[in-house]
Coordinates of C-alpha atoms in Angstrom, one line a residue:
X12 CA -54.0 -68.8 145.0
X13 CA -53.8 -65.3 144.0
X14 CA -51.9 -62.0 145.0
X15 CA -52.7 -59.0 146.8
X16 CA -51.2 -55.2 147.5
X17 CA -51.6 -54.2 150.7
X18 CA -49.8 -50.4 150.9
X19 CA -49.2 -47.8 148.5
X20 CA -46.5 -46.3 147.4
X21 CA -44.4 -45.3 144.2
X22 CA -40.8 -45.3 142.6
X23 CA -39.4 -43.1 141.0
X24 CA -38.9 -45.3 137.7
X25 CA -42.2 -46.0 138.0
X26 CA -43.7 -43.5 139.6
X27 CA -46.2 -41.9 137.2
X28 CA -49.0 -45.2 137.7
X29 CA -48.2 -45.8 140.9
X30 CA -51.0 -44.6 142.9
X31 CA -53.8 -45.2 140.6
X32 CA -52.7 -49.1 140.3
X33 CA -52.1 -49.4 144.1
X34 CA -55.5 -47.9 145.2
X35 CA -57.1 -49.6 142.8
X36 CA -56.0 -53.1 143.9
X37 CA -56.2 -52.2 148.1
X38 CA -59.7 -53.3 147.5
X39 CA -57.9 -56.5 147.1
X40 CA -57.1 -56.1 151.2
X41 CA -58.5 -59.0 153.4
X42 CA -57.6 -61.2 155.9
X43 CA -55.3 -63.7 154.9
X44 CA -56.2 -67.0 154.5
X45 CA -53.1 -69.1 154.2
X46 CA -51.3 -71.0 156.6
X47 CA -47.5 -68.6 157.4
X48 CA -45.6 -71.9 155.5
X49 CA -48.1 -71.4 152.4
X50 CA -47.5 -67.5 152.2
X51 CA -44.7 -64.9 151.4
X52 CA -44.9 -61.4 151.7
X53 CA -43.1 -59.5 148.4
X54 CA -42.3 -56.1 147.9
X55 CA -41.9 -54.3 144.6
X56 CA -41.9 -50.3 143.5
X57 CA -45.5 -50.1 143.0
X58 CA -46.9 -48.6 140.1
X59 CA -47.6 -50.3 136.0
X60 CA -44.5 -52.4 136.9
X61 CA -45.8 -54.0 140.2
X62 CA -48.8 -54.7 137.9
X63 CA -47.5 -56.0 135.1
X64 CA -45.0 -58.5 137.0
X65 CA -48.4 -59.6 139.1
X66 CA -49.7 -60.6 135.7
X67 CA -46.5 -62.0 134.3
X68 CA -45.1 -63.9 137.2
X69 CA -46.6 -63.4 140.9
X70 CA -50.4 -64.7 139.5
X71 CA -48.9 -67.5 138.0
X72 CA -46.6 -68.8 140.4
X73 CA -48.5 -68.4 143.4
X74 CA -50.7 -70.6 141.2
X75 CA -48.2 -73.0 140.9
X76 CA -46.2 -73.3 144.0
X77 CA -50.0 -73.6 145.9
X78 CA -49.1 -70.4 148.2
X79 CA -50.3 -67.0 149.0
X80 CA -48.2 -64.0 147.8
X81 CA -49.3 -60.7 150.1
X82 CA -47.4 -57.2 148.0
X83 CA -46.4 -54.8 149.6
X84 CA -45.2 -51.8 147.3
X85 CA -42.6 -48.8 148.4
X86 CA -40.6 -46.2 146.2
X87 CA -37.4 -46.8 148.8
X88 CA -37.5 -50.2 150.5
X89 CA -34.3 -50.1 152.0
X90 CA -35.0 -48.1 155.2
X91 CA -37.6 -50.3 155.9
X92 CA -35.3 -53.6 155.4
X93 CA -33.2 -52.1 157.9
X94 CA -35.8 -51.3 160.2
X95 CA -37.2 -54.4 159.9
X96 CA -34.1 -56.2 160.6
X97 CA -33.1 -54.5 163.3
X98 CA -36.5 -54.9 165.4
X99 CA -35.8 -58.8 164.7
X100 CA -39.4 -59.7 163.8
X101 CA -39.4 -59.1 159.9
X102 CA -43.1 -58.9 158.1
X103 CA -41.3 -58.7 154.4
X104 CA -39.7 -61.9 152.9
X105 CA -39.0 -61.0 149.1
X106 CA -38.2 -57.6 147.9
X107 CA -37.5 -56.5 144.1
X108 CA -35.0 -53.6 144.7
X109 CA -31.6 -52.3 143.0
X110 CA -29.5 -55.3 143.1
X111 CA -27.0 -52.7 145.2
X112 CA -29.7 -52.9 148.3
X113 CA -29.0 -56.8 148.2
X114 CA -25.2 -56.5 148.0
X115 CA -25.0 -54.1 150.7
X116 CA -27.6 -55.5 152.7
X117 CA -25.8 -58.9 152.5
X118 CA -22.7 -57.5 153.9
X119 CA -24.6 -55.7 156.6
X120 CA -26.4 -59.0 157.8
X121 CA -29.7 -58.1 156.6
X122 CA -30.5 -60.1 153.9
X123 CA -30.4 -63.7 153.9
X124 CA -27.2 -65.7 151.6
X125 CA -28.8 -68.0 149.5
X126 CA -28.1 -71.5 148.6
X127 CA -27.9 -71.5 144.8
X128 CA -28.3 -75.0 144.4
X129 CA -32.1 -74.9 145.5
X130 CA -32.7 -72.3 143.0
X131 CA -32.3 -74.3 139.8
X132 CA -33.5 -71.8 137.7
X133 CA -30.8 -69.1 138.9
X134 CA -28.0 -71.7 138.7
X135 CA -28.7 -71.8 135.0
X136 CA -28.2 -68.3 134.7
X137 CA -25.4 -66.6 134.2
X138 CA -23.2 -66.2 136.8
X139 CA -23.1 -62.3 136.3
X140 CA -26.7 -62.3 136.9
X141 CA -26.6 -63.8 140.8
X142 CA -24.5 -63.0 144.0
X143 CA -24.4 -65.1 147.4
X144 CA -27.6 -62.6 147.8
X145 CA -29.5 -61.6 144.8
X146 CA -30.8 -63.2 141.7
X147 CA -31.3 -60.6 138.8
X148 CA -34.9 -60.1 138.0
X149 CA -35.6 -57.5 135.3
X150 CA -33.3 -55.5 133.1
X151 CA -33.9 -52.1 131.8
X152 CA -31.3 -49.5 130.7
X153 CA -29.5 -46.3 130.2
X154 CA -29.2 -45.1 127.1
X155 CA -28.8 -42.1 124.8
X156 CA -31.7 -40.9 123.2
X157 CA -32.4 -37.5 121.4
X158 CA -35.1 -35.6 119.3
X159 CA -36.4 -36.4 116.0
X160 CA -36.9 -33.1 115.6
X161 CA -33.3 -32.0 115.9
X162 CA -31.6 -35.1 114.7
X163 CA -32.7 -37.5 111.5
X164 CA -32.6 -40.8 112.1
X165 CA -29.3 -40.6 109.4
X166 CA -27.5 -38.0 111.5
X167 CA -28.3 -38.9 115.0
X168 CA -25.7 -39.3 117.8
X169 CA -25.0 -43.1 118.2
X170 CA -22.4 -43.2 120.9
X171 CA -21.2 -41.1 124.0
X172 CA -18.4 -40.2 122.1
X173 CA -21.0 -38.3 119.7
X174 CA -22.7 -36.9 123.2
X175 CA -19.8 -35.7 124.4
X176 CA -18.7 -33.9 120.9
X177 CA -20.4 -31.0 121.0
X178 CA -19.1 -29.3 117.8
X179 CA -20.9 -32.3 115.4
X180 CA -23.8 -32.4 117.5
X181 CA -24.5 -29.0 118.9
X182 CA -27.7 -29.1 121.2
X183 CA -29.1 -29.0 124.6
X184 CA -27.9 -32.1 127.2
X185 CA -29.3 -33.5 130.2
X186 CA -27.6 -36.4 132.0
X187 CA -28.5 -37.5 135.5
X188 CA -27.7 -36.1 138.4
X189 CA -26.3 -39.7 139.9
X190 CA -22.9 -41.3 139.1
X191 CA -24.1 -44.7 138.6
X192 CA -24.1 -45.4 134.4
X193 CA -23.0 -41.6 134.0
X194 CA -19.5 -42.4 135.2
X195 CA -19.6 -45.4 132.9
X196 CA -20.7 -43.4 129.8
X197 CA -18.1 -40.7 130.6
X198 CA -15.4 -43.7 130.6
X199 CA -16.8 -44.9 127.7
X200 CA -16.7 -41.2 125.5
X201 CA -13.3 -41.2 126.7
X202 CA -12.2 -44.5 124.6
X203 CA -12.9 -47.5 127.2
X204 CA -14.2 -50.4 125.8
X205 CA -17.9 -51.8 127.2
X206 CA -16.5 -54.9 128.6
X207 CA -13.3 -53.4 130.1
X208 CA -15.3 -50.7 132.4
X209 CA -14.4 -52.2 135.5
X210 CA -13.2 -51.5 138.1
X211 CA -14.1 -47.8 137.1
X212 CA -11.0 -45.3 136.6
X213 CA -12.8 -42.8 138.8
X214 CA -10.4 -40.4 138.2
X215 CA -10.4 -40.3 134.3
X216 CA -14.1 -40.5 134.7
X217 CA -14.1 -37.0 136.5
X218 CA -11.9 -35.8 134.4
X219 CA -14.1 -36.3 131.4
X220 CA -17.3 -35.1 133.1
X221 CA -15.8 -32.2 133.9
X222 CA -15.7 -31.4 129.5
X223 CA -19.0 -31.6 129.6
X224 CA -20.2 -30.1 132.0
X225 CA -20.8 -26.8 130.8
X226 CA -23.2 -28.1 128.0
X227 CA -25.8 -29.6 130.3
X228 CA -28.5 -27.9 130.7
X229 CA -30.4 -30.4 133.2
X230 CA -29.0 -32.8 135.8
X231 CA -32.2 -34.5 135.8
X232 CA -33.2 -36.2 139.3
X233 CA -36.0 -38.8 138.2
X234 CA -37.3 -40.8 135.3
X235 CA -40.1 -38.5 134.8
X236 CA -38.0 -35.2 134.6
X237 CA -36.0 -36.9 132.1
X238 CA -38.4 -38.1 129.3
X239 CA -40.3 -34.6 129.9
X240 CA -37.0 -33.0 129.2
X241 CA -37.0 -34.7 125.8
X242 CA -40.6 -34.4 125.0
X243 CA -41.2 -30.6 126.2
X244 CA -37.8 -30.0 123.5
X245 CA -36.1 -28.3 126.8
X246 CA -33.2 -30.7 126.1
X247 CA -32.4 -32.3 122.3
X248 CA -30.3 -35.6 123.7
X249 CA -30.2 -37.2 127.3
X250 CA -29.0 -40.4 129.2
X251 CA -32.6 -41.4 130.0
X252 CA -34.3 -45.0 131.1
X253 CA -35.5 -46.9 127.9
X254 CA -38.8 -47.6 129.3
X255 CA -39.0 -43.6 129.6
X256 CA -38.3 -43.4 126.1
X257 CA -39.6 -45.9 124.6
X258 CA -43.5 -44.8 126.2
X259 CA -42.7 -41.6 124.8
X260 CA -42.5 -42.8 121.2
X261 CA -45.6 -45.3 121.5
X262 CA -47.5 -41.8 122.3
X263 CA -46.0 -40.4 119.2
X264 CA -43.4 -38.4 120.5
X265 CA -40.2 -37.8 117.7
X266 CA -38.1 -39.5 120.1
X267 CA -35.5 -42.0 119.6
X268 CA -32.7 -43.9 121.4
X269 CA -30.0 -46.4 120.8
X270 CA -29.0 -49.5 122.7
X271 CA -25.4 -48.6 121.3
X272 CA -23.4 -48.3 124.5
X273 CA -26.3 -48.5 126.8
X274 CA -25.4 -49.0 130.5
X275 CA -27.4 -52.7 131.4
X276 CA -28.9 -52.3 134.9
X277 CA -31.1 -54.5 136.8
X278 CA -33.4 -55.1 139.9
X279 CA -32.5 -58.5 141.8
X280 CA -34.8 -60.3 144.6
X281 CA -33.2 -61.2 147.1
X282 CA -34.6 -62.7 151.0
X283 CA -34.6 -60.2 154.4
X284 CA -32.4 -61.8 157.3
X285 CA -35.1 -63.8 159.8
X286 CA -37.8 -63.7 156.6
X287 CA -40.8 -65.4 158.4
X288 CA -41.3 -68.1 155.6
X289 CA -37.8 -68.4 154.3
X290 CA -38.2 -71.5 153.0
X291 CA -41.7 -70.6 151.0
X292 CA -39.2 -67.7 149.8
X293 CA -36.4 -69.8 148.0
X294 CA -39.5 -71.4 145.9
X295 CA -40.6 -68.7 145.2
X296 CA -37.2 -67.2 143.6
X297 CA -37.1 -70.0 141.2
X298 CA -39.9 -69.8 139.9
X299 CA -39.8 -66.1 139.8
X300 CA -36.8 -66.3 137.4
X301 CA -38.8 -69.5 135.2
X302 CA -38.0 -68.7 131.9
X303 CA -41.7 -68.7 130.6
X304 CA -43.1 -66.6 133.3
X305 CA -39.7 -64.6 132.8
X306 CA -41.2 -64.3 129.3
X307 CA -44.5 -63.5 130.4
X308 CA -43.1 -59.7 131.8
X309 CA -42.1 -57.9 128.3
X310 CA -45.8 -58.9 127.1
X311 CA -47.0 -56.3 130.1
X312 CA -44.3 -53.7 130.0
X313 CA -40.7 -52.4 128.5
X314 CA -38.4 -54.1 130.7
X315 CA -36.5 -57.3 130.2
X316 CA -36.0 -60.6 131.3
X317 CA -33.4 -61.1 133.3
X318 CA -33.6 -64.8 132.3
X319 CA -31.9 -65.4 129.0
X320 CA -33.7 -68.7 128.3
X321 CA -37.0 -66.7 128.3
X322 CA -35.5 -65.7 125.1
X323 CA -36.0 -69.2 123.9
X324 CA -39.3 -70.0 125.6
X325 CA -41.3 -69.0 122.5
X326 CA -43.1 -66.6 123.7
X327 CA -41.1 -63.6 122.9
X328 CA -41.4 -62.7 119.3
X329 CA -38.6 -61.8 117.4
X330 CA -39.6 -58.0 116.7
X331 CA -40.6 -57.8 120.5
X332 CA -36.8 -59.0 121.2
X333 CA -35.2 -56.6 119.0
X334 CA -36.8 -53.8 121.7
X335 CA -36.0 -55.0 125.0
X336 CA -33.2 -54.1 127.0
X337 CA -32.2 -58.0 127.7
X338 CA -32.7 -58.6 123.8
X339 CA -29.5 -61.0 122.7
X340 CA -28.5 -58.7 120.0
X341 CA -29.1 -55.7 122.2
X342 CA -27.3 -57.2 125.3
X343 CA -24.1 -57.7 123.1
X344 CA -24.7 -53.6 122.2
X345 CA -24.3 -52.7 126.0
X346 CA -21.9 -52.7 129.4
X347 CA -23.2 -54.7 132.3
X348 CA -23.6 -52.6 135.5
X349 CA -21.6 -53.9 137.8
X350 CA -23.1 -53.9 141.5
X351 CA -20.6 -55.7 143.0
X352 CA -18.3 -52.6 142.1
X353 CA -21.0 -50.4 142.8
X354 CA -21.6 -51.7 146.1
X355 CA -17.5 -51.9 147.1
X356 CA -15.5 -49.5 149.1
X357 CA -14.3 -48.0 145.8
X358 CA -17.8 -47.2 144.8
X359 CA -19.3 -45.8 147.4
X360 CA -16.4 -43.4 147.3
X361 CA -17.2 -42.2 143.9
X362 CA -20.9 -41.6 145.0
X363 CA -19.3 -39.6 147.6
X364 CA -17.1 -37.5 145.3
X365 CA -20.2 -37.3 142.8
X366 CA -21.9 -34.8 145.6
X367 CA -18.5 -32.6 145.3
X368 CA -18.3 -32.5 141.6
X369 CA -22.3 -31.5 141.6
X370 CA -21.6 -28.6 144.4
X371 CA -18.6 -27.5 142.4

């Protein structure tokens, strides 16, 4: 059994590869063979990711589980889950999206609440890592990174704290022009702990934003803006995407970053509301979230498990550990997004007030 993309599209985390890999694999378009119960339709961002996790995982569990596994790839799924919904005759049944999309769509009846206990492999996970509607699939993160060039690896900034002091580390800022992990990094230049983030102290967030503000030069809008911020030398330290920075340096850019206060962030799966082969779906979740094909995804790209036991699988070498996002010792380093904030009342009310604070 093998997989196959049959649209085009990007993301913007991923957007750079994303039409080059999709064309390249529409020639994989064809009728398809299997029977609906031995097929699922899955949806991912497009691009070197969608490619790497059809390497890591897709390949080898449609190889496993005896099925089919159509792709689909999109920069924005979530329109489309809704549309798809609504008309009651859903094409999609497994989409890789920001775990917020399954939170939100679960309370708007679109995705489908899943019964943990046929899902093995996500019951052994931890329970931070799964909601009624979402299993956590990948990790990357938010971190700080900053020029080489302008800092020494001795006398870099190693904390928000440091990118907020602007006397000890004068230089050009870019942060991104969202509030999720910004308000958490303001939080946690003000004093607040990693693990004690939540639920966020909006105001005292604002409040600390507001310092800063007049030292950033960029409010950067995608992934790609970002790392060309650093690499061009238009900014000297940003909040950028690891994966961002991280391809930077293997291309020999003086670049750097720290996992030191890094904001945790994932993609989840999760099942539309009516999927046609729901039940081809769930198997497909666990064995999405095996921890050796979990494994299998850092060996193809910069992201991380979102399985810990992948860590033990032995296939992740310690030196690769030490760079990925989900790494042990890095995931100690970091604060865990919370989506379930994210995705309450209380959060959407801060992404509100976040399009004030920009206009202001």
């Amino acid at each position: 059994m093998t997989t196959a993309i049959r649209s085009v599209a990007s993301r913007s985390r991923f957007s750079r590869h994303a039409l080059s890999v999709s064309f390249g694999l529409l020639a994989g378009l064809s009728s398809l063979p299997a029977r609906a119960a031995d097929q699922i339709t899955f949806v991912s961002q497009g691009g070197a990711y969608q490619k790497a996790q059809t390497v890591a995982i897709l390949d080898p569990a449609a190889r496993k589980l005896g099925i089919t596994i159509n792709q689909d790839s999109i920069p924005d799924a979530w329109p489309v889950i809704k549309s798809q919904v609504a008309s009651g005759t859903p094409t999609w049944d497994v989409v890789d999206v920001p775990t917020s999309y399954c939170l939100r769509g679960g309370e708007q009846g679109l995705i489908e609440k899943l019964d943990v206990s046929k899902i093995p492999n996500a019951a052994a996970m931890p329970e931070a890592y799964r909601s009624p509607y979402s299993i956590a699939y990948e990790f990357y993160s938010s971190v700080l990174a900053y020029s080489l060039k302008k800092y020494s690896s001795g006398a870099a900034p190693n904390s928000w704290a440091d990118f907020w002091d602007v006397k000890k580390f004068p230089g050009r800022r870019a942060l991104r022009n969202h509030p999720l992990a910004t308000l958490e990094a303001a939080l946690m230049a003000d004093g607040v702990a990693s693990d004690q983030l939540y639920p966020l102290d909006v105001d005292r967030a604002f409040k600390k934003l507001e310092e800063i503000k007049p030292a950033i030069t960029v409010w950067w809008t995608s992934g790609a803006q970002s790392a060309q911020l650093l690499n061009d030398g238009e900014v000297d330290m940003v909040m950028a995407w690891n994966g961002r920075v991280s391809a930077l340096a293997s291309e020999g850019a003086k670049v750097a970053y720290t996992y030191n206060q890094g904001v945790l962030q994932s993609t989840s799966l999760c099942i539309l509301k009516n999927a046609p082969n729901r039940e081809t779906a769930v198997q497909f979740l666990n064995e999405a979230v095996d921890p050796l094909l979990q494994a299998n995804l850092p060996l193809h790209i910069d992201y991380g498990p979102a399985n810990p036991k992948a860590f033990d699988a032995g296939v992740i070498k310690a030196d690769r550990a030490v760079q990925l996002p989900s790494g042990p010792e890095n995931t100690r380093k970091q604060a865990l997004m919370s989506y379930a904030w994210w995705a309450s009342p209380a959060g959407e009310a801060a992404e509100k007030r976040w399009v004030a604070f920009m206009q202001k």
